[in-house]
mmCIF file of C-alpha atoms and ligand atoms in Angstrom:
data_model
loop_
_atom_site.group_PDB
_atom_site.id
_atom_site.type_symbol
_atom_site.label_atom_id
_atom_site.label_comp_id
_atom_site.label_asym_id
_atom_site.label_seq_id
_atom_site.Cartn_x
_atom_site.Cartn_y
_atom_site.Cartn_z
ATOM 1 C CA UNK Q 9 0.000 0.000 0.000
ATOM 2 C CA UNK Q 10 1.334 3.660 -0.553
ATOM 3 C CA UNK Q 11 -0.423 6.345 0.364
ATOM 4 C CA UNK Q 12 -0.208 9.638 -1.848
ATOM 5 C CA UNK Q 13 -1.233 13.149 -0.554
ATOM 6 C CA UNK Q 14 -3.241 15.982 -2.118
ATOM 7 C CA UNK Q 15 -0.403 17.290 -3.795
ATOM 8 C CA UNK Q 16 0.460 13.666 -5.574
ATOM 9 C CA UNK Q 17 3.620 12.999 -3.162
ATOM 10 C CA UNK Q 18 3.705 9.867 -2.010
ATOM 11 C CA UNK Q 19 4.316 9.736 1.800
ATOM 12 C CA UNK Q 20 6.211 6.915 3.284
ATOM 13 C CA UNK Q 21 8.415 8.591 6.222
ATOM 14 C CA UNK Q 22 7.585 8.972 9.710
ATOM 15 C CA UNK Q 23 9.890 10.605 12.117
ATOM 16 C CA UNK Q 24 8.874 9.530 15.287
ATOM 17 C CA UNK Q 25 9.320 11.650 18.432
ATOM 18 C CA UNK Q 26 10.147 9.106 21.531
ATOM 19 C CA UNK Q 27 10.916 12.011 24.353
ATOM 20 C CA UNK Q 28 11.253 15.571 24.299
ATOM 21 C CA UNK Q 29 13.826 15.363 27.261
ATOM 22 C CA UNK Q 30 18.093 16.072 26.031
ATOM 23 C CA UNK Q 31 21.262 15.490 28.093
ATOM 24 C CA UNK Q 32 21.909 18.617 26.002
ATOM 25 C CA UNK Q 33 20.676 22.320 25.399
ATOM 26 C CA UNK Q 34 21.670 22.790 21.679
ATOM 27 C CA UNK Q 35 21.065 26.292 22.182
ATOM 28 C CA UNK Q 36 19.011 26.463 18.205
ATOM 29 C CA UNK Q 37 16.846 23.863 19.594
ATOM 30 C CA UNK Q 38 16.080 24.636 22.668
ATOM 31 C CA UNK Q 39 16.599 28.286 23.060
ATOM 32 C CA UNK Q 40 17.616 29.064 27.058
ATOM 33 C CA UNK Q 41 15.429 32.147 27.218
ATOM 34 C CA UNK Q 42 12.511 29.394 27.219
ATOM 35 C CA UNK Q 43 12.094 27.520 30.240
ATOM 36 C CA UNK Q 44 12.959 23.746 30.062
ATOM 37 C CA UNK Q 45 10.231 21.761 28.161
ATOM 38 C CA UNK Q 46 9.088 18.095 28.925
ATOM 39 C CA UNK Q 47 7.109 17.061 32.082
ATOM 40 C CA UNK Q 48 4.126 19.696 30.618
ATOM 41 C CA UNK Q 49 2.899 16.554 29.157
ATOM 42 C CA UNK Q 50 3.887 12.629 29.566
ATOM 43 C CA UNK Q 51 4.989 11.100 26.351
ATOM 44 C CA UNK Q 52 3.400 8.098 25.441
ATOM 45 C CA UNK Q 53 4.104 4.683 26.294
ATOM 46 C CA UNK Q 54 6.437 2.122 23.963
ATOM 47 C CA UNK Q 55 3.725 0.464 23.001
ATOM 48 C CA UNK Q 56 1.843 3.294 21.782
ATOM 49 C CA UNK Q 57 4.815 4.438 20.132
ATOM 50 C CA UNK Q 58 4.932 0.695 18.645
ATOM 51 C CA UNK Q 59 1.276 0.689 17.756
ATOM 52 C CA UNK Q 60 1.700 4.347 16.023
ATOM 53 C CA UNK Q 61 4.854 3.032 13.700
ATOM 54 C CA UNK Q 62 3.098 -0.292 13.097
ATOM 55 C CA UNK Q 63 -0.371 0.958 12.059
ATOM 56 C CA UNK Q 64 1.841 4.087 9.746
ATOM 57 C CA UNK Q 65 3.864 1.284 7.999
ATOM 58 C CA UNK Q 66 0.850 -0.286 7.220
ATOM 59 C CA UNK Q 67 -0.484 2.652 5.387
ATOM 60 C CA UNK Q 68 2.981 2.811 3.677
ATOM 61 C CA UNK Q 69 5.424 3.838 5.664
ATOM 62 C CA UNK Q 70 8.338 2.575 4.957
ATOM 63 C CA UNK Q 71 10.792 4.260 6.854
ATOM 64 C CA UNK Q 72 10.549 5.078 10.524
ATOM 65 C CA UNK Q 73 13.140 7.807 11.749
ATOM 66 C CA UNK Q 74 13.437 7.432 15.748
ATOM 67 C CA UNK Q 75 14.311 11.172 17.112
ATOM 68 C CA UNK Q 76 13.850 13.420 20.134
ATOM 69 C CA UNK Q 77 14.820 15.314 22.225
ATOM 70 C CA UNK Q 78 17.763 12.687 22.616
ATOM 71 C CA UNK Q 79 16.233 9.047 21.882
ATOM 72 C CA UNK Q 80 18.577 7.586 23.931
ATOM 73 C CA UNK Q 81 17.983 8.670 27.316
ATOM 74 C CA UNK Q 82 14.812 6.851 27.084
ATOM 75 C CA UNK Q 83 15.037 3.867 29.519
ATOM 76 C CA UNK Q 84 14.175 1.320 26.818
ATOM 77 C CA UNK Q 85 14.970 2.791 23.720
ATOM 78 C CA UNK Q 86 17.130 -0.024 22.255
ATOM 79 C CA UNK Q 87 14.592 -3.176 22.617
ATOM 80 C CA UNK Q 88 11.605 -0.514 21.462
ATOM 81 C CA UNK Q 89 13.924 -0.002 18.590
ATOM 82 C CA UNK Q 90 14.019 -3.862 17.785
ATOM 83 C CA UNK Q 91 10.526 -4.075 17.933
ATOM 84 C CA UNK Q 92 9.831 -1.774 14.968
ATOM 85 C CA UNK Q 93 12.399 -3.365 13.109
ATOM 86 C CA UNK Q 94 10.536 -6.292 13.366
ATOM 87 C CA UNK Q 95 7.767 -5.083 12.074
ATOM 88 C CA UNK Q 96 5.921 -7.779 9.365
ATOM 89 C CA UNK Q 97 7.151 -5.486 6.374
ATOM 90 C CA UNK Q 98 10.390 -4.255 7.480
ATOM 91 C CA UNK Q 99 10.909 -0.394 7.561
ATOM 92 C CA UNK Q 100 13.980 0.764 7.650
ATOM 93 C CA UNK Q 101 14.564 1.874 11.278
ATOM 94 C CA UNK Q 102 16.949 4.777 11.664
ATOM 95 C CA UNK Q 103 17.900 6.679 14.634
ATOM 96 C CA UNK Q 104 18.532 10.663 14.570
ATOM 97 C CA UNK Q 105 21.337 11.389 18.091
ATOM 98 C CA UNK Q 106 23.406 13.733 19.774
ATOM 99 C CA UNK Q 107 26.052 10.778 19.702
ATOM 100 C CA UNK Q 108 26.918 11.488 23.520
ATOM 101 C CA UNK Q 109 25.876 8.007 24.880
ATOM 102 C CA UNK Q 110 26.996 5.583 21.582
ATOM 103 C CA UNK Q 111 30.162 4.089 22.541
ATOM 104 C CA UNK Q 112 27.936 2.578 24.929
ATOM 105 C CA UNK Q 113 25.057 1.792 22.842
ATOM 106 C CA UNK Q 114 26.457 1.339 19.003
ATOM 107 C CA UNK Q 115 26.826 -1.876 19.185
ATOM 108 C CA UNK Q 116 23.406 -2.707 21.126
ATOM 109 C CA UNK Q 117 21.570 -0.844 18.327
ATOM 110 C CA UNK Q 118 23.129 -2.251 15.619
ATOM 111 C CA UNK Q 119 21.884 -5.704 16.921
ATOM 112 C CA UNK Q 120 18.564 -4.047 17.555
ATOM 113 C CA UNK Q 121 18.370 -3.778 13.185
ATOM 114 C CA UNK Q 122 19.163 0.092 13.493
ATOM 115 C CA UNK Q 123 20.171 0.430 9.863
ATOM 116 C CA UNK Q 124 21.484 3.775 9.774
ATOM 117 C CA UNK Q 125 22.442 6.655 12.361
ATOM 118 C CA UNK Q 126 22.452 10.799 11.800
ATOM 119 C CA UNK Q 127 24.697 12.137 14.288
ATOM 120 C CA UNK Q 128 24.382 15.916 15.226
ATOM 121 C CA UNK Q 129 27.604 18.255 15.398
ATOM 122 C CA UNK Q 130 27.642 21.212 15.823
ATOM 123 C CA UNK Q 131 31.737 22.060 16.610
ATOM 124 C CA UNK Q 132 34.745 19.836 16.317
ATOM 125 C CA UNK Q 133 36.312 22.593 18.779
ATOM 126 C CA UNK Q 134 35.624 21.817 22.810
ATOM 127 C CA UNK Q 135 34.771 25.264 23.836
ATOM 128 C CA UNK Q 136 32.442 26.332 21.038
ATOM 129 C CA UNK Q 137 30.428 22.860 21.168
ATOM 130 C CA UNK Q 138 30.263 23.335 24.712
ATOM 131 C CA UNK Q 139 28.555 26.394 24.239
ATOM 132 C CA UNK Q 140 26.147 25.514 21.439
ATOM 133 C CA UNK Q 141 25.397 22.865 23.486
ATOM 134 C CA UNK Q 142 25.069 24.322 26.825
ATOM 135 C CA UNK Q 143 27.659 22.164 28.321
ATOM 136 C CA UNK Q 144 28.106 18.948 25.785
ATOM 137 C CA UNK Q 145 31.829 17.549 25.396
ATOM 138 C CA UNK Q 146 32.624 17.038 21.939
ATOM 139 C CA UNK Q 147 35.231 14.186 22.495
ATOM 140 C CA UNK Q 148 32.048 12.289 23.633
ATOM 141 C CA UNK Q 149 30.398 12.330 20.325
ATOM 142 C CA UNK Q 150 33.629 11.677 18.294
ATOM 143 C CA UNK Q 151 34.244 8.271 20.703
ATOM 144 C CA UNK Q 152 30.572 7.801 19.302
ATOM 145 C CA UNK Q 153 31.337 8.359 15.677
ATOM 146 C CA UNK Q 154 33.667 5.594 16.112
ATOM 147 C CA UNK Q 155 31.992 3.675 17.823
ATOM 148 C CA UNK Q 156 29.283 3.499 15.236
ATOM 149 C CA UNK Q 157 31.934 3.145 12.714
ATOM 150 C CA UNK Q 158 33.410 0.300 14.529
ATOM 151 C CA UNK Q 159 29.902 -1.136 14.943
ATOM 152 C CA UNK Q 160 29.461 -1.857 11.433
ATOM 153 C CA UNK Q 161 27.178 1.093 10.803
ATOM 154 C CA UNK Q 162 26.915 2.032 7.247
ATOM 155 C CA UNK Q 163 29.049 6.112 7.620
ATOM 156 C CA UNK Q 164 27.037 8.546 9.755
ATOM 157 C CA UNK Q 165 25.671 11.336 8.266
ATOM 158 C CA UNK Q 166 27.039 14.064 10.532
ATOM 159 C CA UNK Q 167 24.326 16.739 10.851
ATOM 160 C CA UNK Q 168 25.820 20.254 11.434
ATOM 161 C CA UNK Q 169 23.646 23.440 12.216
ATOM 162 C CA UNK Q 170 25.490 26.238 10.488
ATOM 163 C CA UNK Q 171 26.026 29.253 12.662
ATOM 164 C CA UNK Q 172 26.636 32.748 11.571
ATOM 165 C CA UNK Q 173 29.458 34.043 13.637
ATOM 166 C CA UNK Q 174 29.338 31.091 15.921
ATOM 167 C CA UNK Q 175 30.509 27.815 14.003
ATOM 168 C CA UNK Q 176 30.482 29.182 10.252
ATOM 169 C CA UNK Q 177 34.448 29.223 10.277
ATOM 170 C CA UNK Q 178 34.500 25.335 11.100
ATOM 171 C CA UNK Q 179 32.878 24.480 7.473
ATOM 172 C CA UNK Q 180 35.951 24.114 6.316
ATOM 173 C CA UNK Q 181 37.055 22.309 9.310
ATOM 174 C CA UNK Q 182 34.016 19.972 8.667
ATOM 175 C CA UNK Q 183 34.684 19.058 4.873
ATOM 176 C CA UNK Q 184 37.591 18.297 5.856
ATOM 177 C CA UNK Q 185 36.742 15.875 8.781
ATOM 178 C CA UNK Q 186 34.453 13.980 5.737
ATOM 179 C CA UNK Q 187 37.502 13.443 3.955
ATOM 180 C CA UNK Q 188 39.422 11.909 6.495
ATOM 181 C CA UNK Q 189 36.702 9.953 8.090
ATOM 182 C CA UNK Q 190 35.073 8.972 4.794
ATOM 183 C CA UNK Q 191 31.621 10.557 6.418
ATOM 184 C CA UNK Q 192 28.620 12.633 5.022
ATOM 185 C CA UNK Q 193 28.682 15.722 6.670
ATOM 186 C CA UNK Q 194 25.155 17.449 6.181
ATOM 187 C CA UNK Q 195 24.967 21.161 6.531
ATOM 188 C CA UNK Q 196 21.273 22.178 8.187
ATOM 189 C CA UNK Q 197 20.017 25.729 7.172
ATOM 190 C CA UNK Q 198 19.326 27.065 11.054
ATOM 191 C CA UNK Q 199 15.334 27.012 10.956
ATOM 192 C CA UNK Q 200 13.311 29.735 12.634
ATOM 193 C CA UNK Q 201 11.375 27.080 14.851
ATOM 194 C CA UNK Q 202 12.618 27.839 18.703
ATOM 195 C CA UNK Q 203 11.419 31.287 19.170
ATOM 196 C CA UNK Q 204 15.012 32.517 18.908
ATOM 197 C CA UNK Q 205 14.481 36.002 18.148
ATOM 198 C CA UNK Q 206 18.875 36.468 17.197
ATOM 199 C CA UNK Q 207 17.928 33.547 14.094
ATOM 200 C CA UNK Q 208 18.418 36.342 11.610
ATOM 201 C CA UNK Q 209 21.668 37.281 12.557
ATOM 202 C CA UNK Q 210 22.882 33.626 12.915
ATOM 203 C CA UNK Q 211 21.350 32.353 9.514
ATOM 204 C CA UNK Q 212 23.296 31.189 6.708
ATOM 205 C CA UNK Q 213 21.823 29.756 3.104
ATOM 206 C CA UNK Q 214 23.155 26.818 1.551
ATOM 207 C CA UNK Q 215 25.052 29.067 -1.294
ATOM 208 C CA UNK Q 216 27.360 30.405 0.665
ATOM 209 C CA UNK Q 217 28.302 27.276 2.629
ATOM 210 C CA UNK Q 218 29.021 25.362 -0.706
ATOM 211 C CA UNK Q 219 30.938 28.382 -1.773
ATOM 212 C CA UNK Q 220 33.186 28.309 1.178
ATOM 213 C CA UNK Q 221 33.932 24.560 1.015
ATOM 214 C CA UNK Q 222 34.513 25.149 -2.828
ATOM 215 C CA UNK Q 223 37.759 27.359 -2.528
ATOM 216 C CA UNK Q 224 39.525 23.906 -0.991
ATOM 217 C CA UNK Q 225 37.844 21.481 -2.434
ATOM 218 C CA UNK Q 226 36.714 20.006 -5.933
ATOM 219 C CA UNK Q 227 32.741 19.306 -5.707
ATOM 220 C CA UNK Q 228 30.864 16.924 -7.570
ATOM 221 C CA UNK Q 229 27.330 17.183 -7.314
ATOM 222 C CA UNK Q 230 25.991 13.556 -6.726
ATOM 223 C CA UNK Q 231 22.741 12.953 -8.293
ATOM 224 C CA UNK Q 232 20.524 10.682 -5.968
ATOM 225 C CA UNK Q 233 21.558 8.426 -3.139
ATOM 226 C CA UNK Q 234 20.183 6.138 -0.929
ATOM 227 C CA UNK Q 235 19.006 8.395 2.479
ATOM 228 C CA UNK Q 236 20.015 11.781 1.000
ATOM 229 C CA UNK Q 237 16.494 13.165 2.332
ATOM 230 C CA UNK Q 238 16.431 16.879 1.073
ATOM 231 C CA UNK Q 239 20.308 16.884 1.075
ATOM 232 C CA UNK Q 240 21.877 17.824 -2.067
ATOM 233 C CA UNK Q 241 25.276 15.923 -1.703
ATOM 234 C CA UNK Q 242 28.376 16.882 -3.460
ATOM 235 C CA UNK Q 243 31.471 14.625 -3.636
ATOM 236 C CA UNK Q 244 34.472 16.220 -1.887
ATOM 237 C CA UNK Q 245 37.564 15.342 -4.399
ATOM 238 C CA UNK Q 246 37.641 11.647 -5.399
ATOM 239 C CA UNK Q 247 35.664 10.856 -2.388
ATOM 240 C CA UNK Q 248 34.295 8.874 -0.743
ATOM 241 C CA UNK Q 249 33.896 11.610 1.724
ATOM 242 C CA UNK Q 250 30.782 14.001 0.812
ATOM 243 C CA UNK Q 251 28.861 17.299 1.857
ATOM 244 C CA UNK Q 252 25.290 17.665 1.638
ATOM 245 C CA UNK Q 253 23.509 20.694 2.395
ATOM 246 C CA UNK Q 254 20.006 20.751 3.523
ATOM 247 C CA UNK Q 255 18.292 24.066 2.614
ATOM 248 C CA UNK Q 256 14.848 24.405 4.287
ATOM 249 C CA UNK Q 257 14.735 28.212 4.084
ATOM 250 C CA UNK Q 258 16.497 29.560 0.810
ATOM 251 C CA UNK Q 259 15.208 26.766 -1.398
ATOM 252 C CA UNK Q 260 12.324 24.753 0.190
ATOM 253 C CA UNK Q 261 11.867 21.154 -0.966
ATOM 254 C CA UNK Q 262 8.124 20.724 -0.115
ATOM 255 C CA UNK Q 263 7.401 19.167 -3.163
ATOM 256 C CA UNK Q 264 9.315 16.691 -2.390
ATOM 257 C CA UNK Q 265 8.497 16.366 1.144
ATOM 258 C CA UNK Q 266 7.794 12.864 1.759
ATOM 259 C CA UNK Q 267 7.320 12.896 5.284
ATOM 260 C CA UNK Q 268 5.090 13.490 8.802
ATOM 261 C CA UNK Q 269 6.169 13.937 11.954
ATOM 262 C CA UNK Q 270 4.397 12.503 15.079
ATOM 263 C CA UNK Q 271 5.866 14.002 18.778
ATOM 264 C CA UNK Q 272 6.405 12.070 21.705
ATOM 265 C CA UNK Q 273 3.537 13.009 23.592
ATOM 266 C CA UNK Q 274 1.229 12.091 20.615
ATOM 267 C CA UNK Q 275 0.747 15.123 18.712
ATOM 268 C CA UNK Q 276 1.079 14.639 14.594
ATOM 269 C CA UNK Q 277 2.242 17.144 11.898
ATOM 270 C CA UNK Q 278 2.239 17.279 8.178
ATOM 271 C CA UNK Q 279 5.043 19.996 8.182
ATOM 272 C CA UNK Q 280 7.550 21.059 10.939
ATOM 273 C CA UNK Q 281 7.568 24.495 10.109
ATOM 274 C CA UNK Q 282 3.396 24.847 10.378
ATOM 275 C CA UNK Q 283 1.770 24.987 13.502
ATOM 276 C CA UNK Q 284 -1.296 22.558 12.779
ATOM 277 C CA UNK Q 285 -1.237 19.446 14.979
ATOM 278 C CA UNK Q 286 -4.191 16.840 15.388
ATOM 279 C CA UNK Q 287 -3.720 14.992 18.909
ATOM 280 C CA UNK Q 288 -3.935 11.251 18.210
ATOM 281 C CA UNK Q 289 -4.444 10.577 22.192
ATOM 282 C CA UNK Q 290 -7.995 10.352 22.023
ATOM 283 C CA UNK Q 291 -7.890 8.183 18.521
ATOM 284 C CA UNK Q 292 -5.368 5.386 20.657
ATOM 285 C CA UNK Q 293 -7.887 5.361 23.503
ATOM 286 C CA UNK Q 294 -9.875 3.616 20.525
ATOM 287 C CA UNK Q 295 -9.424 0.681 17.811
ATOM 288 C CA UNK Q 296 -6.923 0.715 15.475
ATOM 289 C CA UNK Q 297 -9.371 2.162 12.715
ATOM 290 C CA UNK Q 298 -9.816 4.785 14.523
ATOM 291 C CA UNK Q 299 -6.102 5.411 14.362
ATOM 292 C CA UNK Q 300 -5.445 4.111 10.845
ATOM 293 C CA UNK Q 301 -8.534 6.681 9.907
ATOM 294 C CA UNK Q 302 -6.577 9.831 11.448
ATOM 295 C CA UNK Q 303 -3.654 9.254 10.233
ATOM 296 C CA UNK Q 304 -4.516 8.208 6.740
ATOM 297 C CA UNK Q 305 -6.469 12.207 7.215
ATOM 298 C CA UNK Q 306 -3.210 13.706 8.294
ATOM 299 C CA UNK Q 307 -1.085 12.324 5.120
ATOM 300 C CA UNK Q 308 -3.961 13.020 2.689
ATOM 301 C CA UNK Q 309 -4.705 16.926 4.479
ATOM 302 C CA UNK Q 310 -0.466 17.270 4.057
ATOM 303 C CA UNK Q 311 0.376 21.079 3.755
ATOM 304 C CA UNK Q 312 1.467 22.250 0.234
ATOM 305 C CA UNK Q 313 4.546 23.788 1.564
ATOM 306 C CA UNK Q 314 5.622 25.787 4.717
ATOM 307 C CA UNK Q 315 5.439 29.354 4.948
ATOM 308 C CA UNK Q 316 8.670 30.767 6.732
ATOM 309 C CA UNK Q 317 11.395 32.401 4.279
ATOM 310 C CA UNK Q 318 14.601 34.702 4.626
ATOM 311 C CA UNK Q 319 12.689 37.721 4.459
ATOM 312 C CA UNK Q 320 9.720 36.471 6.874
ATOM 313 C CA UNK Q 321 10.923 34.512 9.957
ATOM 314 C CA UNK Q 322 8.626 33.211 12.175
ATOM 315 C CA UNK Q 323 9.885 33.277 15.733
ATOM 316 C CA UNK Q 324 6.541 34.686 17.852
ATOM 317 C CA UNK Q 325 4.305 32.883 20.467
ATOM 318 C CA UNK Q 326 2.916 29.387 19.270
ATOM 319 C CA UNK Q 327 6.161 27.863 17.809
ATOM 320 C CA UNK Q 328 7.410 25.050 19.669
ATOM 321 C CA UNK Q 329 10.782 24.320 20.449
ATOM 322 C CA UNK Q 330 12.409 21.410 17.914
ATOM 323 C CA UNK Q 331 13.564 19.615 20.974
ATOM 324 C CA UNK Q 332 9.843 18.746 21.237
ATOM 325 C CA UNK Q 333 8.759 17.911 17.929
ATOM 326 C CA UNK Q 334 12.378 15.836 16.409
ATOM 327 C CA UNK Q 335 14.151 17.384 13.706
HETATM 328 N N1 LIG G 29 18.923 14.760 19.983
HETATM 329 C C1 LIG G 29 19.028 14.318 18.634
HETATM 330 C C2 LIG G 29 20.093 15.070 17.890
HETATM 331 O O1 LIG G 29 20.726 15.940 18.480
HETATM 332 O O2 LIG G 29 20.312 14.789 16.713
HETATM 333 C C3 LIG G 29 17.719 14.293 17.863
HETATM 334 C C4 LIG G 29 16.796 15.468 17.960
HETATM 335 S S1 LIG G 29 17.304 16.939 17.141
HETATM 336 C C5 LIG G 29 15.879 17.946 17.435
HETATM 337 C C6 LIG G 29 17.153 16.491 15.454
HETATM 338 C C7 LIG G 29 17.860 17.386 14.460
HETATM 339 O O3 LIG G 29 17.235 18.644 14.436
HETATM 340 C C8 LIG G 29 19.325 17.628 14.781
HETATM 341 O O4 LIG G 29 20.128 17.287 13.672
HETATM 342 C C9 LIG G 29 19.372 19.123 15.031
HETATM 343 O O5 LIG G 29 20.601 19.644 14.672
HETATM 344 C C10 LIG G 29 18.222 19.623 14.178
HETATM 345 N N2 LIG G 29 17.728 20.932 14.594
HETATM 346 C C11 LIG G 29 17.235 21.277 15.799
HETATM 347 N N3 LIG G 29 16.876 22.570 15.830
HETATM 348 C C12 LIG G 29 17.133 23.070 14.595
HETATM 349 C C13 LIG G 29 16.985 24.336 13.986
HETATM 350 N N4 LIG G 29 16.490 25.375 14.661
HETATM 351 N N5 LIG G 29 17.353 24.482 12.699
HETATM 352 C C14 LIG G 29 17.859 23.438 12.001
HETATM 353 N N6 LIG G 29 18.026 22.213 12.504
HETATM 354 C C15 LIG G 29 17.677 22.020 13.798
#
């Protein structure tokens, strides 16, 4: 079955919220003039979570995205994990993390049929990634880039939220960390979604981050690849190191948008940069129809496109921090 929205794009991704708690305060994410979310509302239980992915791969889903807040400091996570995998028609199950706990749990995951991992970083530099972070330690994450590596994870794709004047001189830095590691790094236009009224000064498009990297390197654009997502990935040199650069804001890719978003504590979106929600709480006090019904309503009722550009940020009352809704 595949499921195709108003706008003829077929949607079979689900990026599925499992807490909205962090062990960090990525400070684009969850802005600290905000005070610290989770606990407003309990996120649901594993087996709702379970019931959610299993009744959305039935309607086509065929790729489940675990995310957060930071997946893994849910008590839990890895056997909940397993269980989707194990789902009758076999999404892929891949997990969106901060990296800090993976030496531990690479290994544990990979066993668990985790097929892929995105690991966000922001700095390879232990002051400035403690600050963007609100306290992280960067040698953490890179122990769990190796880990993963050494785990027998396909490359990471390193997610990195470019930072005017915070982390924009570490492009470089970055492409060239692909190149010796043999990683995707992705760079993430910083989106307008945490009320952070200083996003203006800190946003960067796409064009300019591909120009930087350009002056060292030879780029190749690569034409489609197996979990680009909206990246548009460009071979660095001979490879097999790559950049992608993700470009929500200067050049939207809603036509192309493939995907809806359910939070941990049960609330679904068609778009991450729109503020309708429909609460599925009340339809999982009831039968799976009931369920299957909404959600087949939310993929069908999919936004065209979202509505935030350069010019015309949206950073007022009623946007919720991405901590709570995944990425
Ligand atoms: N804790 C996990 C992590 O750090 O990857 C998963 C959750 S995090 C919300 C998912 C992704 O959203 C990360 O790659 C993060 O960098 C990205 N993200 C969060 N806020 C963002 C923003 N304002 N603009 C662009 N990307 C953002």
């Amino acid at each position: 079955m595949t499921l195709t929205d108003t706008f003829n794009r077929t949607i079979n991704y689900l990026r599925l919220s499992v807490t909205d708690r962090c062990n960090l305060r990525c400070q684009y994410c969850v802005p600290r003039n905000l005070p610290a979310v989770g606990g407003t509302r309990d996120a649901l239980s594993f087996d709702d979570l379970f019931r959610l992915a299993r009744i959305s791969v039935g309607l086509g889903i065929r790729k489940v995205r675990v995310t957060g807040g930071e997946p893994l400091v849910r008590p839990g996570i890895v056997e909940f994990l397993e269980r989707v995998s194990r789902i009758e028609a076999q999404p892929q199950v891949v997990l969106t993390t901060n990296g800090m706990m993976l030496k531990k749990l690479a290994v544990p995951l990979r066993e668990a049929g985790v097929r892929r991992l995105n690991i966000s970083l922001d700095s390879l530099k232990t002051e400035t990634f403690a600050s963007v972070t609100g306290g992280g330690d960067v040698k953490m994450v890179l122990d769990g880039i190796d880990a993963a590596q050494k785990a027998g994870f396909p490359p990471p794709q390193i997610n990195m939220v470019v930072l005017r004047g915070i982390n924009e001189q570490e492009i470089p830095d970055f492409a060239r960390f692909a190149v010796e590691r043999g990683l995707n790094v992705r760079f993430i236009e910083y989106m307008p979604v945490s009320g952070d009224a200083g996003w203006r000064a800190h946003f960067m498009p796409s064009s300019e981050v591909l120009e930087m990297i350009g002056r060292e390197h030879r780029l190749t654009p690569v034409k489609s690849m197996d979990g680009a997502g909206p990246a548009r990935y460009h071979l660095l040199g001979d490879g097999p190191g790559m950049v992608g650069v993700i470009s929500p804001i200067s050049e939207h890719f809603c036509s192309q948008c493939n995907r809806i978003r359910i939070s941990s504590d049960g609330m679904a979106r068609g778009c991450l940069l729109r503020e309708d929600t429909t609460d599925l709480k009340p339809f999982l006090a009831s039968s799976d129809e009931a369920v299957r019904e909404i959600l087949t309503t939310i993929i069908l009722h999919k936004p065209e496109r979202h509505n935030v550009t350069e010019a015309e940020s949206r950073t007022g009352q009623g946007w919720v921090p991405m901590s709570a809704i995944g990425g």
